[in-house]
Coordinates of C-alpha atoms in Angstrom, one line a residue:
X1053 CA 114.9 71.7 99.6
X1054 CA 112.5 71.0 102.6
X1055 CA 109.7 73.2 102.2
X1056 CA 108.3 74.0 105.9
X1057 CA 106.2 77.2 105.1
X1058 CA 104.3 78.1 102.2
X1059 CA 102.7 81.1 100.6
X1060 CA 100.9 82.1 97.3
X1061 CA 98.8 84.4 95.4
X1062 CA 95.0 83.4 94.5
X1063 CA 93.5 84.8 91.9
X1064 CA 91.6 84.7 88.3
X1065 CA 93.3 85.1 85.6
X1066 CA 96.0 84.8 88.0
X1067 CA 99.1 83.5 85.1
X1068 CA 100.1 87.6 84.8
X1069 CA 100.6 87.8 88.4
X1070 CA 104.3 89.1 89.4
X1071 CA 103.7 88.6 93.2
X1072 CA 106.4 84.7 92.9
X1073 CA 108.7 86.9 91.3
X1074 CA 108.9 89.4 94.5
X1075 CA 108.3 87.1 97.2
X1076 CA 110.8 84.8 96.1
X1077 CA 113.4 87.5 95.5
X1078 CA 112.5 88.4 99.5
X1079 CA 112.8 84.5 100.5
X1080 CA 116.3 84.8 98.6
X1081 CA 117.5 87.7 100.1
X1082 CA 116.2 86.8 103.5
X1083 CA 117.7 83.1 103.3
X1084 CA 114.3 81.6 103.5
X1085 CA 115.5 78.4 102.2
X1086 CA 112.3 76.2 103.2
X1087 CA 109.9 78.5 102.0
X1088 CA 107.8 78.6 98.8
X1089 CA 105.3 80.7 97.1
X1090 CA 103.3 79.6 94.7
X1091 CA 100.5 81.0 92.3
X1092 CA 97.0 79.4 92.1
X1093 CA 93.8 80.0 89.9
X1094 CA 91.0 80.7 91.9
X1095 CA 87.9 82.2 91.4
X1096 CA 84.8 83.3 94.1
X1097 CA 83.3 80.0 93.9
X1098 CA 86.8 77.8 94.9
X1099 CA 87.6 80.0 97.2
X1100 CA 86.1 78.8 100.6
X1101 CA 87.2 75.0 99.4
X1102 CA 90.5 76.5 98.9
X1103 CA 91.1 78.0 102.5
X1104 CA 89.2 74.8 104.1
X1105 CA 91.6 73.1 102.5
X1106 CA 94.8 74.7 104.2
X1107 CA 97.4 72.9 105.9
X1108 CA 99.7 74.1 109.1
X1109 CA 102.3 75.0 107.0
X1110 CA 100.2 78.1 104.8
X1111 CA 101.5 80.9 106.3
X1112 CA 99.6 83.7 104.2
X1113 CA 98.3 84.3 100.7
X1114 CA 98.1 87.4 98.5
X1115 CA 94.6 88.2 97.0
X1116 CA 93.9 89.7 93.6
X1117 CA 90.6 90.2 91.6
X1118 CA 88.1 88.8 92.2
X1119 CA 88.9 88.1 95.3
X1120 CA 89.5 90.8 97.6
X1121 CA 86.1 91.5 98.7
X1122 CA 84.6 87.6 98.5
X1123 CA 87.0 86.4 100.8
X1124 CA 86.5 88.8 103.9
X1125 CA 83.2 86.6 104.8
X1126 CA 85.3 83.9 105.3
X1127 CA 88.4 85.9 107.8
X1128 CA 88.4 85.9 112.0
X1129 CA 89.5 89.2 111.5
X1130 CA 89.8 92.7 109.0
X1131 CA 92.5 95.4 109.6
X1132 CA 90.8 99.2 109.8
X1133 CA 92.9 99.6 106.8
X1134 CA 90.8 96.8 105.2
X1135 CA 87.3 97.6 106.7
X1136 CA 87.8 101.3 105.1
X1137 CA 87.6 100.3 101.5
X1138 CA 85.5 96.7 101.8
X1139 CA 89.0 94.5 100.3
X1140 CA 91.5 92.4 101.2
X1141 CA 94.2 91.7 99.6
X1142 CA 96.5 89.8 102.3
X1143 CA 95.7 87.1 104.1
X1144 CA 98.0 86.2 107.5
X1145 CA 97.8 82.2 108.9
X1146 CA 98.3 82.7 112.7
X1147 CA 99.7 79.6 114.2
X1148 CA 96.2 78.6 116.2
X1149 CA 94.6 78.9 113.0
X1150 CA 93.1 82.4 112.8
X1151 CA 92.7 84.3 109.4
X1152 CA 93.4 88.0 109.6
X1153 CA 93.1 90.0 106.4
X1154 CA 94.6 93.5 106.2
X1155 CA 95.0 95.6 102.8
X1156 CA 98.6 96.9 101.9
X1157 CA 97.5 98.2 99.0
X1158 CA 96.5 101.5 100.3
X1159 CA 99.7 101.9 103.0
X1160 CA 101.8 100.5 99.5
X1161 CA 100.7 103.6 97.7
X1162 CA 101.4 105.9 100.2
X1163 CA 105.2 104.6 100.6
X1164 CA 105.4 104.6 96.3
X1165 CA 104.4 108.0 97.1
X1166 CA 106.6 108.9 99.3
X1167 CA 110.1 107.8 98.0
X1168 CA 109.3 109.8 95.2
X1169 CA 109.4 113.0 97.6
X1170 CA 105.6 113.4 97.8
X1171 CA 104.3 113.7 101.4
X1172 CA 101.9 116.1 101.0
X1173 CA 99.5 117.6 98.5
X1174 CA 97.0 120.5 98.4
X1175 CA 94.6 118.8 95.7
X1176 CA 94.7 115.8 93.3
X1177 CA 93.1 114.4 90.4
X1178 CA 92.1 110.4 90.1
X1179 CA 91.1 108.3 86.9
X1180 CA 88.8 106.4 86.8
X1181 CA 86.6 104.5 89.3
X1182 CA 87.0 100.8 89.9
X1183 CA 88.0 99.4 93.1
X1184 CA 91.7 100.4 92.9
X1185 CA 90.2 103.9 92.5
X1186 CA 88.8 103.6 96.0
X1187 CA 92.1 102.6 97.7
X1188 CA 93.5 105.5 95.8
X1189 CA 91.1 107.6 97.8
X1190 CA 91.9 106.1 100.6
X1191 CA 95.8 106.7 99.9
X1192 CA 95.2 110.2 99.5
X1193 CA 93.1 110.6 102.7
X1194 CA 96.7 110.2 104.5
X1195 CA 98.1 113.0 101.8
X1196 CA 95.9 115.0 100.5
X1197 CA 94.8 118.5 102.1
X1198 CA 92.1 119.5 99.7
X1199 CA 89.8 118.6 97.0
X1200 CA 90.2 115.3 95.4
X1201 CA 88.6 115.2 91.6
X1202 CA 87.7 112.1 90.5
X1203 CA 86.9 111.8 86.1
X1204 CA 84.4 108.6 85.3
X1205 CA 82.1 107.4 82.8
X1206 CA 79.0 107.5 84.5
X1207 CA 76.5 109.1 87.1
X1208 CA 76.5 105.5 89.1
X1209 CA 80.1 105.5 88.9
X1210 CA 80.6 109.4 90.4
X1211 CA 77.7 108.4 92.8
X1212 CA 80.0 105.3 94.1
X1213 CA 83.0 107.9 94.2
X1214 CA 81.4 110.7 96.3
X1215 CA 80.4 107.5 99.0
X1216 CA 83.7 106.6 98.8
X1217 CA 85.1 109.9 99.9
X1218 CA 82.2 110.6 102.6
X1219 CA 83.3 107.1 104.0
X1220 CA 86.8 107.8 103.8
X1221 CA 86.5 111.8 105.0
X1222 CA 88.0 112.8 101.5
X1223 CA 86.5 115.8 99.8
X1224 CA 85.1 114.5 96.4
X1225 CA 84.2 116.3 93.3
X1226 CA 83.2 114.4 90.3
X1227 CA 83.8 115.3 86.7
X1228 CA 82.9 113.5 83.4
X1229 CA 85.3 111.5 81.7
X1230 CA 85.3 113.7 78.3
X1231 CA 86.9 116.6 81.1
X1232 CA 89.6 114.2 81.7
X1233 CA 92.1 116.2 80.3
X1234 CA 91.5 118.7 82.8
X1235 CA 93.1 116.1 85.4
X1236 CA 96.1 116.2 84.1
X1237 CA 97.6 119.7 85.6
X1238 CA 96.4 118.4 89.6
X1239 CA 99.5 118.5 91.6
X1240 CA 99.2 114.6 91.8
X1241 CA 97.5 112.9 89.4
X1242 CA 96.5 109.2 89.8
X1243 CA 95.5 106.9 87.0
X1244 CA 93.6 103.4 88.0
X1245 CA 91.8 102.2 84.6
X1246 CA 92.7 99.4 82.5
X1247 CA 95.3 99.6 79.6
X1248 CA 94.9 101.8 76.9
X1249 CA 92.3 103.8 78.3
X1250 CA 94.8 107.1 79.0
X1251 CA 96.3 106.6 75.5
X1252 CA 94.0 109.0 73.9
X1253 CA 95.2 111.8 76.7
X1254 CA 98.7 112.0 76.1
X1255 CA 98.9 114.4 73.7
X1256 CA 97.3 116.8 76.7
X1257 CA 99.8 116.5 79.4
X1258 CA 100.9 120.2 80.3
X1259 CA 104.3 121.6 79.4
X1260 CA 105.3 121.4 83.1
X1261 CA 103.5 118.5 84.5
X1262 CA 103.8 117.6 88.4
X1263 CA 103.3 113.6 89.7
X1264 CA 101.8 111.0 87.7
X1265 CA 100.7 107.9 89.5
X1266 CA 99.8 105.4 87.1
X1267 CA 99.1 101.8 88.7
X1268 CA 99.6 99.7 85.4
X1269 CA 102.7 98.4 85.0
X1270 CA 102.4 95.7 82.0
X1271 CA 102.8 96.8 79.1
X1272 CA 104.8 99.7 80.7
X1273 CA 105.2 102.9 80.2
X1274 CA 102.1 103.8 79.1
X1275 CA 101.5 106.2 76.3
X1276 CA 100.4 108.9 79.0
X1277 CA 103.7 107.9 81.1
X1278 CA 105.9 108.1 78.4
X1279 CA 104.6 111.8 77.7
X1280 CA 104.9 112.9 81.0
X1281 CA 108.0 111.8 81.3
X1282 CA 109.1 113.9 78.2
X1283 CA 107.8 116.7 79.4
X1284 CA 109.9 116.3 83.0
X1285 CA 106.9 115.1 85.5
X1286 CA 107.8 112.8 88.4
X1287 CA 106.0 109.2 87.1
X1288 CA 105.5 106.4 89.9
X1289 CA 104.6 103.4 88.1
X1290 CA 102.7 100.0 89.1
X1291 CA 105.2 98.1 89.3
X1292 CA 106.5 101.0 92.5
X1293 CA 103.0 100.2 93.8
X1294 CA 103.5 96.6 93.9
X1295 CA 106.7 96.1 95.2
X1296 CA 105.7 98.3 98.3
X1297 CA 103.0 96.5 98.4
X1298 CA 104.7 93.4 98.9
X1299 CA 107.1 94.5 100.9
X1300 CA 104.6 94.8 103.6
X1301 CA 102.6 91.4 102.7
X1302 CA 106.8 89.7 103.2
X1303 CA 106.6 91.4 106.4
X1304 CA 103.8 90.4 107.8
X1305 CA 103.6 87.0 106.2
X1306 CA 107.5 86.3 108.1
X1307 CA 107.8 88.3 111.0
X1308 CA 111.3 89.4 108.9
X1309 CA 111.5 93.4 108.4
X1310 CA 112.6 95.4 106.6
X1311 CA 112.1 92.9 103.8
X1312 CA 115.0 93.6 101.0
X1313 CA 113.3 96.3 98.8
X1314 CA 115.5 96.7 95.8
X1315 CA 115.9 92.9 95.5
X1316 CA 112.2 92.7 95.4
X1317 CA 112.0 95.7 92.7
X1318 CA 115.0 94.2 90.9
X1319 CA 113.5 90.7 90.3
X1320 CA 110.1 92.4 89.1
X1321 CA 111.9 94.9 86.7
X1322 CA 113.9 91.8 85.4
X1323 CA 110.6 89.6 84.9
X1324 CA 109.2 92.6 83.0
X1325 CA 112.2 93.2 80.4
X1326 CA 112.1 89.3 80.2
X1327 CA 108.3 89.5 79.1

């Protein structure tokens, strides 16, 4: 095989990363024959070498932690989408050598969202506070109606979170973390911290629990998934989040759309069992 255009994921620890897996079940499906994408260790310091480095052939890369906001010094151009939360997570290689960064994050939530029949919602309740928290917010901008509470550790942290909903025009309460079972009967509930950190508020989920988003996907289901899913709640899981997610990055990367969804979710589900 000739490869003629190439693509990867940067990141660090980067080994985890499932973003191969779905691109190259959309090369596959697409008969991309000559391209490639690839996975690469890079932290905040290798990064500018990295992109200097570049060839003609690189048509985009994926960004994960901790990269999304380091690299936007070094782009021609941010997307709105981008600007409104300070990260980048896809990288396009225009032809004449421009670098345009966009963030398909926040649009990937929303369409996880959707094809589980949620549109719309009068209120929600987030978890947590890290920077997935704030394209979370900036999901439910597009969705949500009303009053978004968001349950963290800290003052600093709820102080970051009510700048984050002023910026993106979202109404923001704050709550402490030892409330955070009070989340839990929101009409949409969406969990962004790191494994294991839900565990403890399983045993709290309601006896008729509405839409749990939670954005971990390895080890998966979570404890609080798991539950919820017991008790008859709609789940979307991480692995939802980043297939739609890379739908978007195929797209935009090729020029080919619609990129070949269920492939994509296929190949990740299969890597996960394998794991």
């Amino acid at each position: 095989m000739t490869v003629t255009r190439r693509a990867a994921v940067l990141g660090s620890p980067i080994a985890h990363s499932l973003s191969p897996v779905l691109h190259r079940a959309a090369y596959d499906e697409l008969g991309l024959t000559d391209w490639s994408y690839d996975r690469f260790e890079v932290d905040e310091a290798a990064l500018p070498g990295f992109l200097g480095e570049l060839g003609a052939e690189w048509a985009g890369l994926s960004l994960t932690m901790p990269l999304k906001r380091a690299v936007i010094p070094l782009l021609d151009e941010i997307s709105d989408t981008a600007a409104s939360v300070d990260a980048v997570n896809t990288v396009v290689l225009t032809e004449d050598g421009r670098r345009l960064g966009d963030n398909t994050d926040i649009p990937g939530m929303v369409a996880a969202l959707r094809e589980h029949g949620i549109e719309e919602v009068p209120s929600a309740a987030i978890l947590g506070a890290g920077a997935t928290a704030s394209s979370a917010l900036a999901a439910l901008a597009r969705i949500c109606t009303g009053e978004v509470v968001a349950y963290v550790r800290s003052e600093a942290r709820a102080a970051e979170m009510r700048e984050w909903g002023e910026r993106l025009d979202v109404d923001v309460r704050t709550a402490d973390w030892a409330d955070a079972a009070e989340a839990l009967r929101a009409p949409l509930v969406i969990a962004t911290t790191p494994a294991g950190t839900t565990d403890a508020l399983a045993t709290a989920v309601p006896e008729r629990p509405t839409t749990l988003f939670d954005v971990l996907y390895d080890p998966w289901p979570t404890e609080l998934a798991a539950r919820w899913s017991m008790f008859g709640g709609a789940v979307v899981s991480g692995l939802d989040l980043l297939v739609h997610q890379a739908v978007l990055q195929v797209e935009q990367m090729t020029g080919r759309s619609p990129a070949p969804l269920e492939a994509m979710r296929h190949a990740g589900e299969k890597a996960l069992a394998a794991r």
